[in-house]
Amino acid sequence: MASGGNTMQSINTWTDLSGFSALRQSAQADSKAALPAVARQFESIFTQMMLKSMRDANYGDPLFQSQAGDAWQGLFDQQLSVSLSSQGHGLGIADMLIRQLGGKDASPKAAADITDPATSDQAGTNALENDWRQRLGSVADAARSIGQSVSRWIPDDAQEFVSALAPFAAQAARKLGVSLRAVLSQAALETQWGKRMPTRDDGSSSNNLFGMKAGGSWDGERVNVPTLEFEDGVGVRRHAQFRAYGSAAESFADYARLLGGNSRYAEALGKGDDVLGFARGLVNGGYATDPTYASKVAAIANSPAMRQALAALKNVVEKPTPSR
């Protein structure tokens, strides 16, 4: 029967199903011997979840994004998580689990640090826990440095996006004389349904739901992030400063003030549920440089995702209150 360590060495790719089967058999035969391998597999899963959360929160560059690219990125992250956990100390999570669950020392360094048998368990656990915290701290610092965050709000789907933002969007829509659908569709385009927003240096969200840039007249907080601008119809990568808000409500209020108080966007106001007319008015006023911006907003407004989300919202609003 292969030991836990040998079993772990055989699982060097996330698609190695035979290796996982051998690991299961080893754990059933001798759970303590298989503990190191199981702990490292747990660390691999944790690492993959962390990578996925950070990539989901990354503002990204739309010029290089696609469904195929996201799929290959996911496969790469799965393999990367296995490689990181199986080489060296990884994040140190596996070592700490082994110590806490009573397994053998996972590394020569951990054994060398233990000199007093009477205090070996506590000393080993403390040393590994401190090492683990330092490693996680380094990962967190790296994530923050590229504008990533695993703690900010990211809606699961269009329905959650619409239900969470509808109250603020409705207020903005009334001020601008357009439909709730028009405002939400533009916010969905600018943020990819809430999944892509400019972030602060610490990784927290700017709550900027409309890609509002920070010009010379803006005296509030700013964030500097990559963006895609169109010059003569050609996409060009730039860095630009965007406005940052304390909440989504502030973003919608500022958006309504900007459009309603600037004559450049007069053509977009009062369009009711004419989403395409509203979006064209924005483009003509210089809101966006993308030549297909208006059609993209209209496409989202007419998409099954938006229609279903608005229908679900309407059902909640119109649901009768049970009589007492």
Coordinates of C-alpha atoms in Angstrom, one line a residue:
M1 CA 0.0 0.0 0.0
A2 CA 1.4 3.4 -1.0
S3 CA 2.1 5.8 1.8
G4 CA 0.3 9.2 2.0
G5 CA 3.5 11.0 0.8
N6 CA 3.8 8.8 -2.2
T7 CA 0.2 9.2 -3.0
M8 CA 0.6 12.9 -2.9
Q9 CA 3.4 12.8 -5.4
S10 CA 1.3 10.9 -7.8
I11 CA -1.4 13.7 -7.9
N12 CA 0.5 16.3 -9.9
T13 CA -2.4 17.4 -12.2
W14 CA -5.9 18.2 -11.2
T15 CA -7.3 15.7 -13.8
D16 CA -5.4 12.8 -12.2
L17 CA -8.5 10.8 -11.1
S18 CA -6.5 7.6 -10.5
G19 CA -4.3 9.5 -8.0
F20 CA -7.4 10.7 -6.1
S21 CA -8.8 7.2 -6.0
A22 CA -5.5 5.9 -4.6
L23 CA -5.6 8.6 -2.0
R24 CA -9.1 7.6 -0.9
Q25 CA -8.0 4.0 -0.5
S26 CA -4.9 5.0 1.4
A27 CA -7.0 7.1 3.8
Q28 CA -9.4 4.2 4.4
A29 CA -6.5 1.9 5.2
D30 CA -4.4 4.3 7.3
S31 CA -6.0 7.7 7.9
K32 CA -3.0 9.0 9.8
A33 CA -0.5 8.1 7.1
A34 CA -2.7 9.7 4.5
L35 CA -3.2 12.9 6.5
P36 CA -0.3 14.8 4.7
A37 CA -1.8 14.1 1.3
V38 CA -5.3 15.0 2.3
A39 CA -4.2 18.2 4.0
R40 CA -2.4 19.2 0.8
Q41 CA -5.4 18.5 -1.3
F42 CA -7.5 20.7 1.1
E43 CA -4.9 23.4 0.6
S44 CA -5.2 23.0 -3.1
I45 CA -8.9 23.5 -3.0
F46 CA -8.6 26.5 -0.7
T47 CA -6.0 28.0 -3.1
Q48 CA -8.3 27.5 -6.1
M49 CA -11.2 29.2 -4.3
M50 CA -9.0 32.1 -3.4
L51 CA -7.7 32.5 -7.0
K52 CA -11.2 32.4 -8.3
S53 CA -12.5 35.0 -5.9
M54 CA -9.6 37.4 -6.7
R55 CA -10.1 37.0 -10.4
D56 CA -13.8 37.6 -10.1
A57 CA -13.1 40.8 -8.3
N58 CA -10.4 42.0 -10.7
Y59 CA -11.5 45.0 -12.8
G60 CA -9.8 43.4 -15.8
D61 CA -9.3 44.7 -19.4
P62 CA -12.3 44.2 -21.6
L63 CA -10.1 44.3 -24.7
F64 CA -8.7 40.8 -23.9
Q65 CA -11.7 39.2 -22.2
S66 CA -13.8 36.4 -23.7
Q67 CA -15.7 33.3 -22.6
A68 CA -13.0 31.1 -24.0
G69 CA -10.3 33.0 -22.2
D70 CA -12.2 32.8 -18.9
A71 CA -12.5 29.0 -19.4
W72 CA -8.8 28.5 -20.0
Q73 CA -8.0 30.8 -17.1
G74 CA -10.1 28.6 -14.8
L75 CA -8.3 25.4 -16.0
F76 CA -4.9 27.1 -15.4
D77 CA -5.9 28.2 -11.9
Q78 CA -7.0 24.6 -11.1
Q79 CA -3.6 23.2 -12.1
L80 CA -1.8 26.1 -10.4
S81 CA -3.5 25.4 -7.1
V82 CA -2.4 21.8 -7.3
S83 CA 1.2 22.7 -8.1
L84 CA 1.4 25.3 -5.4
S85 CA 0.2 23.0 -2.7
S86 CA 2.4 20.1 -3.7
Q87 CA 5.7 21.9 -3.9
G88 CA 7.6 23.2 -1.0
H89 CA 5.5 24.6 1.8
G90 CA 2.7 26.0 -0.3
L91 CA 0.7 28.5 1.7
G92 CA 1.5 26.5 4.9
I93 CA -2.1 25.5 5.5
A94 CA -1.5 21.8 5.0
D95 CA 1.4 21.9 7.5
M96 CA -0.8 23.6 10.1
L97 CA -3.6 21.1 9.5
I98 CA -1.2 18.2 10.0
R99 CA 0.0 19.5 13.3
Q100 CA -3.5 20.3 14.6
L101 CA -4.9 16.9 13.5
G102 CA -2.0 14.9 15.0
G103 CA -0.2 13.8 11.9
K104 CA 3.6 13.6 11.4
D105 CA 5.6 16.7 10.8
A106 CA 5.1 17.9 7.3
S107 CA 8.5 19.5 6.9
P108 CA 12.1 19.1 8.2
K109 CA 12.0 22.8 9.3
A110 CA 9.0 22.2 11.5
A111 CA 10.8 19.3 13.2
A112 CA 13.9 21.2 13.7
D113 CA 12.1 24.0 15.4
I114 CA 10.8 21.6 18.1
T115 CA 13.3 20.9 20.8
D116 CA 11.3 20.3 24.0
P117 CA 9.0 17.2 23.9
A118 CA 6.8 18.7 26.6
T119 CA 6.0 21.7 24.5
S120 CA 6.5 20.3 21.0
D121 CA 2.9 20.3 19.9
Q122 CA 2.2 23.8 21.0
A123 CA 5.5 25.2 19.7
G124 CA 5.1 23.4 16.4
T125 CA 1.5 24.6 15.9
N126 CA 2.5 28.2 16.8
A127 CA 5.4 28.2 14.4
L128 CA 3.4 26.8 11.6
E129 CA 0.5 29.2 12.3
N130 CA 2.7 32.2 12.3
D131 CA 4.3 31.0 9.0
W132 CA 0.9 30.5 7.5
R133 CA -0.3 34.0 8.5
Q134 CA 2.8 35.5 7.0
R135 CA 2.3 33.6 3.7
L136 CA -1.4 34.6 3.5
G137 CA -0.4 38.2 4.3
S138 CA 2.0 38.2 1.4
V139 CA -0.8 36.9 -0.9
A140 CA -3.2 39.5 0.3
D141 CA -0.6 42.3 -0.3
A142 CA -0.1 41.1 -3.8
A143 CA -3.8 41.0 -4.4
R144 CA -4.3 44.5 -3.1
S145 CA -1.4 45.8 -5.3
I146 CA -3.3 44.9 -8.5
G147 CA -6.6 46.2 -7.3
Q148 CA -8.3 42.9 -6.4
S149 CA -10.6 42.2 -3.5
V150 CA -12.4 39.1 -2.2
S151 CA -14.7 41.0 0.2
R152 CA -16.7 43.5 -2.0
W153 CA -20.2 42.8 -3.2
I154 CA -20.4 40.9 -6.5
P155 CA -23.9 39.9 -7.5
D156 CA -24.4 36.2 -8.5
D157 CA -26.7 37.0 -11.4
A158 CA -28.8 39.6 -13.2
Q159 CA -31.7 39.2 -10.8
E160 CA -29.6 40.0 -7.7
F161 CA -28.0 42.9 -9.5
V162 CA -31.4 44.4 -10.4
S163 CA -33.1 43.7 -7.1
A164 CA -30.2 45.3 -5.1
L165 CA -29.9 48.5 -7.3
A166 CA -33.5 49.0 -8.4
P167 CA -34.4 51.5 -5.6
F168 CA -31.5 53.8 -6.4
A169 CA -32.0 53.4 -10.2
A170 CA -35.7 54.2 -9.9
Q171 CA -34.9 57.6 -8.3
A172 CA -32.3 58.4 -11.0
A173 CA -34.8 57.3 -13.7
R174 CA -37.5 59.6 -12.4
K175 CA -35.2 62.6 -12.4
L176 CA -34.0 61.9 -16.0
G177 CA -37.4 61.1 -17.4
V178 CA -36.4 57.6 -18.5
S179 CA -37.3 54.1 -17.6
L180 CA -35.8 52.0 -14.8
R181 CA -34.8 49.5 -17.5
A182 CA -32.8 52.1 -19.3
V183 CA -30.8 53.1 -16.2
L184 CA -30.1 49.6 -15.1
S185 CA -29.1 48.5 -18.6
Q186 CA -26.4 51.2 -18.7
A187 CA -25.2 50.2 -15.3
A188 CA -25.1 46.6 -16.3
L189 CA -23.0 47.4 -19.4
E190 CA -20.6 49.6 -17.5
T191 CA -20.0 47.0 -14.8
Q192 CA -20.7 43.7 -16.5
W193 CA -23.7 43.2 -14.2
G194 CA -21.8 44.4 -11.1
K195 CA -18.8 42.2 -11.6
R196 CA -16.4 44.8 -12.9
M197 CA -16.0 48.1 -11.1
P198 CA -13.0 50.4 -10.6
T199 CA -11.3 49.6 -7.2
R200 CA -9.3 51.6 -4.7
D201 CA -5.7 50.8 -3.9
D202 CA -6.8 48.6 -0.9
G203 CA -9.0 46.5 -3.2
S204 CA -12.3 47.9 -2.0
S205 CA -15.0 48.9 -4.6
S206 CA -15.3 52.5 -5.8
N207 CA -19.1 51.9 -6.2
N208 CA -18.8 53.6 -9.5
L209 CA -21.6 52.0 -11.5
F210 CA -21.5 54.2 -14.6
G211 CA -17.8 54.5 -15.4
M212 CA -17.9 58.2 -14.3
K213 CA -14.5 59.8 -14.8
A214 CA -13.0 62.3 -12.4
G215 CA -12.4 65.5 -14.4
G216 CA -11.1 68.8 -13.1
S217 CA -14.4 69.8 -11.5
W218 CA -14.6 66.6 -9.4
D219 CA -13.3 67.2 -5.8
G220 CA -14.2 63.8 -4.4
E221 CA -12.2 60.6 -4.1
R222 CA -10.5 59.2 -7.2
V223 CA -9.2 55.8 -8.4
N224 CA -6.7 55.3 -11.2
V225 CA -7.5 52.2 -13.3
P226 CA -6.9 50.8 -16.8
T227 CA -9.6 51.6 -19.3
L228 CA -10.5 51.0 -23.0
E229 CA -11.0 54.1 -25.1
F230 CA -12.0 54.3 -28.8
E231 CA -10.1 56.7 -31.0
D232 CA -11.4 56.8 -34.6
G233 CA -13.2 53.5 -33.9
V234 CA -10.1 51.7 -32.7
G235 CA -9.8 50.4 -29.1
V236 CA -6.8 51.9 -27.2
R237 CA -5.7 50.9 -23.7
R238 CA -5.4 53.9 -21.3
H239 CA -5.2 54.7 -17.6
A240 CA -7.8 57.1 -16.3
Q241 CA -9.1 58.5 -13.1
F242 CA -12.6 57.6 -12.1
R243 CA -14.9 58.9 -9.4
A244 CA -15.2 56.9 -6.2
Y245 CA -18.3 56.8 -3.9
G246 CA -19.1 55.7 -0.5
S247 CA -22.1 53.7 -1.7
A248 CA -24.1 52.7 -4.7
A249 CA -26.8 55.3 -3.8
E250 CA -24.2 58.0 -4.1
S251 CA -23.1 56.8 -7.5
F252 CA -26.7 56.8 -8.8
A253 CA -27.4 60.3 -7.3
D254 CA -24.2 61.8 -8.9
Y255 CA -25.0 60.1 -12.2
A256 CA -28.5 61.7 -12.2
R257 CA -27.0 65.1 -11.3
L258 CA -24.4 65.0 -14.1
L259 CA -26.9 64.0 -16.8
G260 CA -29.7 66.2 -15.6
G261 CA -27.6 69.3 -15.1
N262 CA -25.5 69.2 -18.3
S263 CA -27.0 70.5 -21.5
R264 CA -24.7 68.1 -23.5
Y265 CA -27.1 65.3 -22.5
A266 CA -30.4 67.0 -23.1
E267 CA -31.0 64.7 -26.1
A268 CA -31.0 61.7 -23.7
L269 CA -33.5 63.1 -21.2
G270 CA -37.2 62.4 -21.3
K271 CA -37.0 59.3 -23.5
G272 CA -39.2 57.2 -21.3
D273 CA -38.7 53.5 -22.2
D274 CA -37.0 54.3 -25.5
V275 CA -33.7 52.8 -24.4
L276 CA -31.9 53.1 -27.7
G277 CA -32.9 56.8 -28.0
F278 CA -31.7 57.4 -24.5
A279 CA -28.3 55.7 -25.2
R280 CA -27.9 57.5 -28.5
G281 CA -28.4 60.8 -26.7
L282 CA -25.6 59.8 -24.2
V283 CA -23.2 59.0 -27.1
N284 CA -24.0 62.2 -29.0
G285 CA -23.3 64.1 -25.8
G286 CA -19.9 62.5 -25.5
Y287 CA -20.6 60.1 -22.6
A288 CA -18.9 57.2 -24.3
T289 CA -16.4 56.8 -27.1
D290 CA -17.4 53.2 -28.1
P291 CA -19.2 53.5 -31.5
T292 CA -21.4 50.5 -30.5
Y293 CA -22.2 51.8 -27.0
A294 CA -25.9 52.7 -27.7
S295 CA -26.6 49.3 -29.3
K296 CA -24.9 47.5 -26.4
V297 CA -27.1 49.3 -23.9
A298 CA -30.2 48.5 -25.9
A299 CA -29.2 44.8 -26.3
I300 CA -28.9 44.4 -22.5
A301 CA -32.3 46.1 -22.0
N302 CA -33.9 43.6 -24.4
S303 CA -32.0 40.6 -23.2
P304 CA -33.8 37.7 -21.5
A305 CA -31.6 38.3 -18.4
M306 CA -32.9 41.8 -17.9
R307 CA -36.5 41.0 -18.7
Q308 CA -36.5 38.1 -16.3
A309 CA -34.9 40.1 -13.6
L310 CA -37.4 43.0 -14.0
A311 CA -40.3 40.5 -14.0
A312 CA -39.0 38.9 -10.8
L313 CA -38.7 42.4 -9.3
K314 CA -42.3 43.3 -10.3
N315 CA -43.6 40.1 -8.8
V316 CA -42.0 41.0 -5.5
V317 CA -43.4 44.5 -5.5
E318 CA -46.9 43.5 -6.6
K319 CA -47.1 40.5 -4.2
P320 CA -50.1 41.1 -2.0
T321 CA -49.5 41.4 1.7
P322 CA -51.2 38.6 3.7
S323 CA -54.1 39.8 5.8
R324 CA -53.7 39.4 9.5

